[in-house]
mmCIF file of C-alpha atoms in Angstrom:
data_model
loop_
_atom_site.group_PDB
_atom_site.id
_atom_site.type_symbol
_atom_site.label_atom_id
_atom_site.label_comp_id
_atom_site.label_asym_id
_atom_site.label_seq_id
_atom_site.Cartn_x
_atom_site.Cartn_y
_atom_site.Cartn_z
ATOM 1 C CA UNK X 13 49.614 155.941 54.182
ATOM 2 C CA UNK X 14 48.180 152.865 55.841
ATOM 3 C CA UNK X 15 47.718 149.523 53.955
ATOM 4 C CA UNK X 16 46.834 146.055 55.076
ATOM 5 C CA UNK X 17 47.687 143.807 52.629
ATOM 6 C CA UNK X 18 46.209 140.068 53.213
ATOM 7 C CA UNK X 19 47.457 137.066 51.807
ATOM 8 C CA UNK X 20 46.871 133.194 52.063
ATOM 9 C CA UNK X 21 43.178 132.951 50.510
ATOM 10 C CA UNK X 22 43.192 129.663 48.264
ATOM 11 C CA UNK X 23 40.474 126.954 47.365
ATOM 12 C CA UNK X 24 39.861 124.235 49.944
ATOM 13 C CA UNK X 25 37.970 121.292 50.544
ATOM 14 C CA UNK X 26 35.280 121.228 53.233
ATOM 15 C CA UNK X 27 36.667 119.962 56.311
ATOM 16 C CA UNK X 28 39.993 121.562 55.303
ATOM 17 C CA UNK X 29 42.396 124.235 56.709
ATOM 18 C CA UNK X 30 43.965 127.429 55.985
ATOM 19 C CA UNK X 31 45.798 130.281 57.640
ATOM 20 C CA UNK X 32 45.341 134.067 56.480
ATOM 21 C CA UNK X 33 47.837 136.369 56.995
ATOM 22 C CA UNK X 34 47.675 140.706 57.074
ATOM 23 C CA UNK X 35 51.223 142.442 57.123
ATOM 24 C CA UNK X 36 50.203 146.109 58.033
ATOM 25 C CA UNK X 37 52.078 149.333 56.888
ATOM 26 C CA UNK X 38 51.460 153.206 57.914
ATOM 27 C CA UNK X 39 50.885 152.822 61.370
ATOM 28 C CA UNK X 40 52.118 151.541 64.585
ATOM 29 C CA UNK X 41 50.402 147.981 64.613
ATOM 30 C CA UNK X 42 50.588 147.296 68.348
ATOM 31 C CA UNK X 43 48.257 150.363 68.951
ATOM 32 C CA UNK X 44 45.208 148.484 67.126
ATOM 33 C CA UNK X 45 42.792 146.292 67.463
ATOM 34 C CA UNK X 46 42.340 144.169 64.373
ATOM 35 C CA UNK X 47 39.634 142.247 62.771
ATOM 36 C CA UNK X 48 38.605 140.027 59.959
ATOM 37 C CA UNK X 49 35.619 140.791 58.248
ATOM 38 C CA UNK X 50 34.158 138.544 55.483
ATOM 39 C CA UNK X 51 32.077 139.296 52.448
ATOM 40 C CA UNK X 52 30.752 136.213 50.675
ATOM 41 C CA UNK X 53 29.964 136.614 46.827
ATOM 42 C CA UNK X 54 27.105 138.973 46.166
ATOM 43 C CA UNK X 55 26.176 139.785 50.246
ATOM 44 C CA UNK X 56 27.046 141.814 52.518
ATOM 45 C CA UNK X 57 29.724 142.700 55.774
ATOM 46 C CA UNK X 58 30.060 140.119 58.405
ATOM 47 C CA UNK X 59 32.301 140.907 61.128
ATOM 48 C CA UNK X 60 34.314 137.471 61.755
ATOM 49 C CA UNK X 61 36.833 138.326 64.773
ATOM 50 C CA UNK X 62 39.038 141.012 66.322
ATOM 51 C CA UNK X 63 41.806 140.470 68.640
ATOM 52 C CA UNK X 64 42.874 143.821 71.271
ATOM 53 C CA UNK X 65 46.179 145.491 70.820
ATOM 54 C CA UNK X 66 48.139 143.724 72.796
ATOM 55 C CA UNK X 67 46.905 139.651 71.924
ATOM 56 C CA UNK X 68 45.521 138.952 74.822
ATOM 57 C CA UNK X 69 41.954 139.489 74.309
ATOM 58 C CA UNK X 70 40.269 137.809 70.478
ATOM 59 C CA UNK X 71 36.597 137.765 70.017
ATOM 60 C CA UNK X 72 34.796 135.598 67.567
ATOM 61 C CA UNK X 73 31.482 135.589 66.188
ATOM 62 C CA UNK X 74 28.946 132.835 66.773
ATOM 63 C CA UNK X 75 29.491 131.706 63.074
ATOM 64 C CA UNK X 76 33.290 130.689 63.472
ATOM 65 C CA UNK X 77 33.535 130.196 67.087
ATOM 66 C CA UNK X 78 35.331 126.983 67.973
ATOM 67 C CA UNK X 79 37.020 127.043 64.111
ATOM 68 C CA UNK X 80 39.117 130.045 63.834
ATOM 69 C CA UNK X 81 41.263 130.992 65.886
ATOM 70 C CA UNK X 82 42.758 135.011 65.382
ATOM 71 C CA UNK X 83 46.646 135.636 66.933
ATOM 72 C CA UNK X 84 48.786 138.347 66.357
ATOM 73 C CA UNK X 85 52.648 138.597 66.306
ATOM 74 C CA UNK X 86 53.557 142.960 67.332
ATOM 75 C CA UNK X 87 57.232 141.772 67.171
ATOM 76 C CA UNK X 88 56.878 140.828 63.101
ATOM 77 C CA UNK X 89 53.646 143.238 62.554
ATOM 78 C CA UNK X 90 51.633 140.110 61.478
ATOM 79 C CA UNK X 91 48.018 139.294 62.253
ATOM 80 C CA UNK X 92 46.966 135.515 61.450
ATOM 81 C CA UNK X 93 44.156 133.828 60.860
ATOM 82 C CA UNK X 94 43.636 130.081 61.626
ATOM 83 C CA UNK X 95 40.964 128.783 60.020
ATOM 84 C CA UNK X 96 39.531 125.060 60.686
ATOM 85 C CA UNK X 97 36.853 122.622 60.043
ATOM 86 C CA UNK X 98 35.999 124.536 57.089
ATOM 87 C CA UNK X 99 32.635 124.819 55.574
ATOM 88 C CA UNK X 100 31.098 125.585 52.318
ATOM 89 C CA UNK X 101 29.629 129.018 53.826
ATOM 90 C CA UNK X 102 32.703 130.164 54.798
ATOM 91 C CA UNK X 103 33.410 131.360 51.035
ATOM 92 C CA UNK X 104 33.714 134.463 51.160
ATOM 93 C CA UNK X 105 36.442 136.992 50.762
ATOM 94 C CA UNK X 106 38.619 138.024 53.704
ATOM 95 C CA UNK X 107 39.086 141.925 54.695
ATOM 96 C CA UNK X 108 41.672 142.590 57.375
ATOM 97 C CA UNK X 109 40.836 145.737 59.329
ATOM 98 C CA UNK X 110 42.179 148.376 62.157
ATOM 99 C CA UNK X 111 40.395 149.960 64.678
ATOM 100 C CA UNK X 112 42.079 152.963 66.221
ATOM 101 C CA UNK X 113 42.613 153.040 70.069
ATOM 102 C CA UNK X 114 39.015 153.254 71.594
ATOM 103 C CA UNK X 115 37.220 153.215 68.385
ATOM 104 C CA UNK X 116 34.151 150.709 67.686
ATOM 105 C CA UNK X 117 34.153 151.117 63.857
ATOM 106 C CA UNK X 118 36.656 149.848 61.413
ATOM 107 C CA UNK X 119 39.212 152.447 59.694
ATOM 108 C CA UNK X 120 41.285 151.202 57.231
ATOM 109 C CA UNK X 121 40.811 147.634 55.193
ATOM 110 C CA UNK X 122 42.483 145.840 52.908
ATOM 111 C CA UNK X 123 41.817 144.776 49.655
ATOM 112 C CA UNK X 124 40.825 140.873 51.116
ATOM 113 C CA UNK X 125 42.013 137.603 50.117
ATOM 114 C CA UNK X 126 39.198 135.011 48.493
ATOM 115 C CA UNK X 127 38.406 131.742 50.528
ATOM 116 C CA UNK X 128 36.374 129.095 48.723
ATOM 117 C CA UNK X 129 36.083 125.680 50.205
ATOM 118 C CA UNK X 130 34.666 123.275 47.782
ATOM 119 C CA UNK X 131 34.877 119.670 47.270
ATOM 120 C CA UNK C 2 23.035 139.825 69.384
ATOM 121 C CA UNK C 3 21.764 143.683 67.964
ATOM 122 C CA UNK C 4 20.200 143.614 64.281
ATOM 123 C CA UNK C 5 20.542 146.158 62.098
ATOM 124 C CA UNK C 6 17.872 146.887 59.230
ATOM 125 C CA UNK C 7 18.485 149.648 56.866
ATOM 126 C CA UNK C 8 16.214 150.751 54.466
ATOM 127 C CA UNK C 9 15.685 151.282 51.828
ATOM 128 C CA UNK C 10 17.161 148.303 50.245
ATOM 129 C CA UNK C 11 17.651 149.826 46.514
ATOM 130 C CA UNK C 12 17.406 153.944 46.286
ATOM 131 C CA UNK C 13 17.154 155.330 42.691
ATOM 132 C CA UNK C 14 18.293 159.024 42.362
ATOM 133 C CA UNK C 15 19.788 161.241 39.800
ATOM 134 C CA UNK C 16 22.937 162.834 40.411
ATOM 135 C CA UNK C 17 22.617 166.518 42.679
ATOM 136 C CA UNK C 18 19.527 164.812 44.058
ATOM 137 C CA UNK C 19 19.728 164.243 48.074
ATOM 138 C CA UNK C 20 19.985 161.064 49.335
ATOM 139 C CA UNK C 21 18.560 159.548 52.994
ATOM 140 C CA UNK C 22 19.686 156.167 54.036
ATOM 141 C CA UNK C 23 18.051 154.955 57.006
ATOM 142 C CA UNK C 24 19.794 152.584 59.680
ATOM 143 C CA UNK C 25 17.549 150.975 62.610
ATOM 144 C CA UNK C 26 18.823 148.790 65.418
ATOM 145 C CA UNK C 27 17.122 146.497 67.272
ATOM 146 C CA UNK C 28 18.170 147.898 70.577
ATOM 147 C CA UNK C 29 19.624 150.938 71.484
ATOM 148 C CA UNK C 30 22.759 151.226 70.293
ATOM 149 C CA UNK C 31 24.508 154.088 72.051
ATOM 150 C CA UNK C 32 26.720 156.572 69.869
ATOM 151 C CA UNK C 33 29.057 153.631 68.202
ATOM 152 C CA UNK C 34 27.382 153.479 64.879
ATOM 153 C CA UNK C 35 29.749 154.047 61.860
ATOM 154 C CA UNK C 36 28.932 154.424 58.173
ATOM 155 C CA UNK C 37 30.720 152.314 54.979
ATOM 156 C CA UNK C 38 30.695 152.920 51.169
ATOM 157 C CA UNK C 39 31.773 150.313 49.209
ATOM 158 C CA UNK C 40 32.288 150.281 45.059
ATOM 159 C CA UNK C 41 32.391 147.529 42.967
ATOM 160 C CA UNK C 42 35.258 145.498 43.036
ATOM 161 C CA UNK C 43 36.313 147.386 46.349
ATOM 162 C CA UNK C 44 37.485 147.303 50.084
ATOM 163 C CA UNK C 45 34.433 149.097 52.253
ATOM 164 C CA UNK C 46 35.680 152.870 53.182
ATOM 165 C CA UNK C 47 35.154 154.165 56.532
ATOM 166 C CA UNK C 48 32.811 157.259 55.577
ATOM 167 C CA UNK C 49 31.288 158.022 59.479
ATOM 168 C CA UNK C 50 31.944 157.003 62.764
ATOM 169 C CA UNK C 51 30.349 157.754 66.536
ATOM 170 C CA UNK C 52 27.375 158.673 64.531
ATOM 171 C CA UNK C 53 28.318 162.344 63.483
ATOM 172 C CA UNK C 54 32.022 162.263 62.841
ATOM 173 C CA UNK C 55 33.374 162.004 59.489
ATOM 174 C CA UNK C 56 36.602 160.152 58.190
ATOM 175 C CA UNK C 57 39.499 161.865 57.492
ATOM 176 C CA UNK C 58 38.846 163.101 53.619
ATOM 177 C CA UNK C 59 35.419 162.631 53.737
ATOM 178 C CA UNK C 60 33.435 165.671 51.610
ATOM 179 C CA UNK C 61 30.756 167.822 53.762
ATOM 180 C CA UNK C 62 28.155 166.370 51.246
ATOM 181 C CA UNK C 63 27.834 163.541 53.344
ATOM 182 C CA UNK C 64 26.620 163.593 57.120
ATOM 183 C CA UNK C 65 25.038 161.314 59.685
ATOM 184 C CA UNK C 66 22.622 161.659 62.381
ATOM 185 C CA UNK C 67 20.570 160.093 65.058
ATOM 186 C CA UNK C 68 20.392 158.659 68.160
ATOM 187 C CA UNK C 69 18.936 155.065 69.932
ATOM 188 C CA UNK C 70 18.021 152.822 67.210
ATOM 189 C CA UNK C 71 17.499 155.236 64.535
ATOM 190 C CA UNK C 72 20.239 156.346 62.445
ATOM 191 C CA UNK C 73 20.366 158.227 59.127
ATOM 192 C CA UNK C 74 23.583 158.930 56.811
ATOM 193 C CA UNK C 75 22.691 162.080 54.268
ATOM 194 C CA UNK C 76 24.511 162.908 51.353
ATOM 195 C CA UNK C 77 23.769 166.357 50.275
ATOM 196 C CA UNK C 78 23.541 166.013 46.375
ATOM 197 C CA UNK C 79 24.902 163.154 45.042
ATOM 198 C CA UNK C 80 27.740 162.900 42.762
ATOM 199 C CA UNK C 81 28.530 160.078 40.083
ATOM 200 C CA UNK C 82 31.079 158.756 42.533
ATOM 201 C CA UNK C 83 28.502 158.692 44.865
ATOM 202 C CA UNK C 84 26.248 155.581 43.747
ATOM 203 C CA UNK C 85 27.335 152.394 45.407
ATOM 204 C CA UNK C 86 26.203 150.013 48.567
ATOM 205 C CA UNK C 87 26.369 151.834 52.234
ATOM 206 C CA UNK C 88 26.526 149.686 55.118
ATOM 207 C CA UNK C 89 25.974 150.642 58.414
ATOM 208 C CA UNK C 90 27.955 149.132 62.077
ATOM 209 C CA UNK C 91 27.741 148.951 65.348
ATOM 210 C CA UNK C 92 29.178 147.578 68.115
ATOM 211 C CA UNK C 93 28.018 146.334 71.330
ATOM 212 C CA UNK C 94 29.909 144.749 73.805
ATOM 213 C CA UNK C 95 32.611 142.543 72.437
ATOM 214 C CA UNK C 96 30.249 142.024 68.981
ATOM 215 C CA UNK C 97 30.450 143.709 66.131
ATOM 216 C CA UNK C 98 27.296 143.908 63.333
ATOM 217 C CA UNK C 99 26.741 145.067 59.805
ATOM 218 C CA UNK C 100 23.645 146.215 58.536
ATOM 219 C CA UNK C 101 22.259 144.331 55.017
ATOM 220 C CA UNK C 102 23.286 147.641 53.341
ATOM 221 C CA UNK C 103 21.923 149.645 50.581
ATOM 222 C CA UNK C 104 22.549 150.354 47.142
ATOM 223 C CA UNK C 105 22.426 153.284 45.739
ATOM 224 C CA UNK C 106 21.857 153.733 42.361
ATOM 225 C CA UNK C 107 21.455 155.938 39.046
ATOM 226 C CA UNK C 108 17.903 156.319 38.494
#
């Protein structure tokens, strides 16, 4: 059975930092891509950033571009995410994803981890 | 950057009733447009992907369609389990997008 379990959501002050962490179980991590995808309170999906199977490769969206930064370690089956300069609409909570090999939608998620930066 | 609007925003049904969710992109999207469900208090669940395909233990009740920038995901008659928000995605290049989703509901 696959699970993603996140961890390291916390509350923040704007400006602040904070690193997210999924540990994934159930299937053989360095076959996936992996994304974050965020879902502040009461709205909707918004894809954040996926990173190819092997590392080399992370895409962000326009929202978080320059801020986060998405790295993953295949040796420890970790996938991190660094997240800087935050901001007040970055609240939200944080789903960790997979995308099978060649796939464009998003599989299996976790459960999320909340973010809120307030002051 | 592709947009996607679905519509309607709030569907009202009664359970057995068939439901049509509509999903329309602001350019043509190809064949990479998945389906979500997601419950209160839950993680989205992959329900349809490439457009047609269904997840692994998804029922034959529900089914998608379309091609371009129209999209539709059908569920057959609906179920109590059924009523909750679907989102649509799609991905384009290296970008990924959600649609606003749509809730549906007991009427």
């Amino acid at each position: 059975e696959v699970q993603l379990l996140e961890s390291g959501g916390d509350l923040v002050q704007p400006g602040g930092s904070l690193r997210l962490s999924c540990a994934p179980s159930g299937f053989t991590f360095s076959d996936y891509a992996m994304s974050w995808v965020r879902q502040a309170p009461g709205k909707g999906l918004e894809w954040v950033s996926t990173v190819d199977n092997s590392g080399r490769h992370t895409y962000y969206s326009d929202s978080v571009k320059g801020r986060f930064i998405l790295s993953r370690d295949n040796s420890r089956n970790t996938l991190y995410l660094q997240m800087n300069g935050l901001r007040a609409d970055d609240t939200a909570l944080y789903y960790c994803a997979n995308q099978r090999p060649g796939s464009s939608n998003f599989d299996s998620w976790g459960q999320g981890t909340l973010v809120t930066v307030s002051s | 950057e592709i947009v996607l609007t679905q519509s309607p925003a709030t569907l009202s049904l009664s359970p057995g009733e068939r439901a049509t969710l509509s999903c329309r992109a602001s350019q043509s999207v190809s064949s990479y447009l998945a389906w979500y469900q997601q419950k209160p208090g839950q993680a989205p669940r992959l329900l349809i992907y490439d457009t047609f395909a269904r997840a692994t233990g998804i029922p034959a009740r529900f089914s998608g369609s379309g091609s371009g920038t129209d999209f539709t995901l059908s569920i057959s008659s609906l179920e109590p389990e059924d009523f909750a928000v679907y989102y649509c995605q799609q991905r384009s290049g290296n970008w990924w997008t959600f649609g606003q989703g749509t809730k549906v509901e007991i009427k």
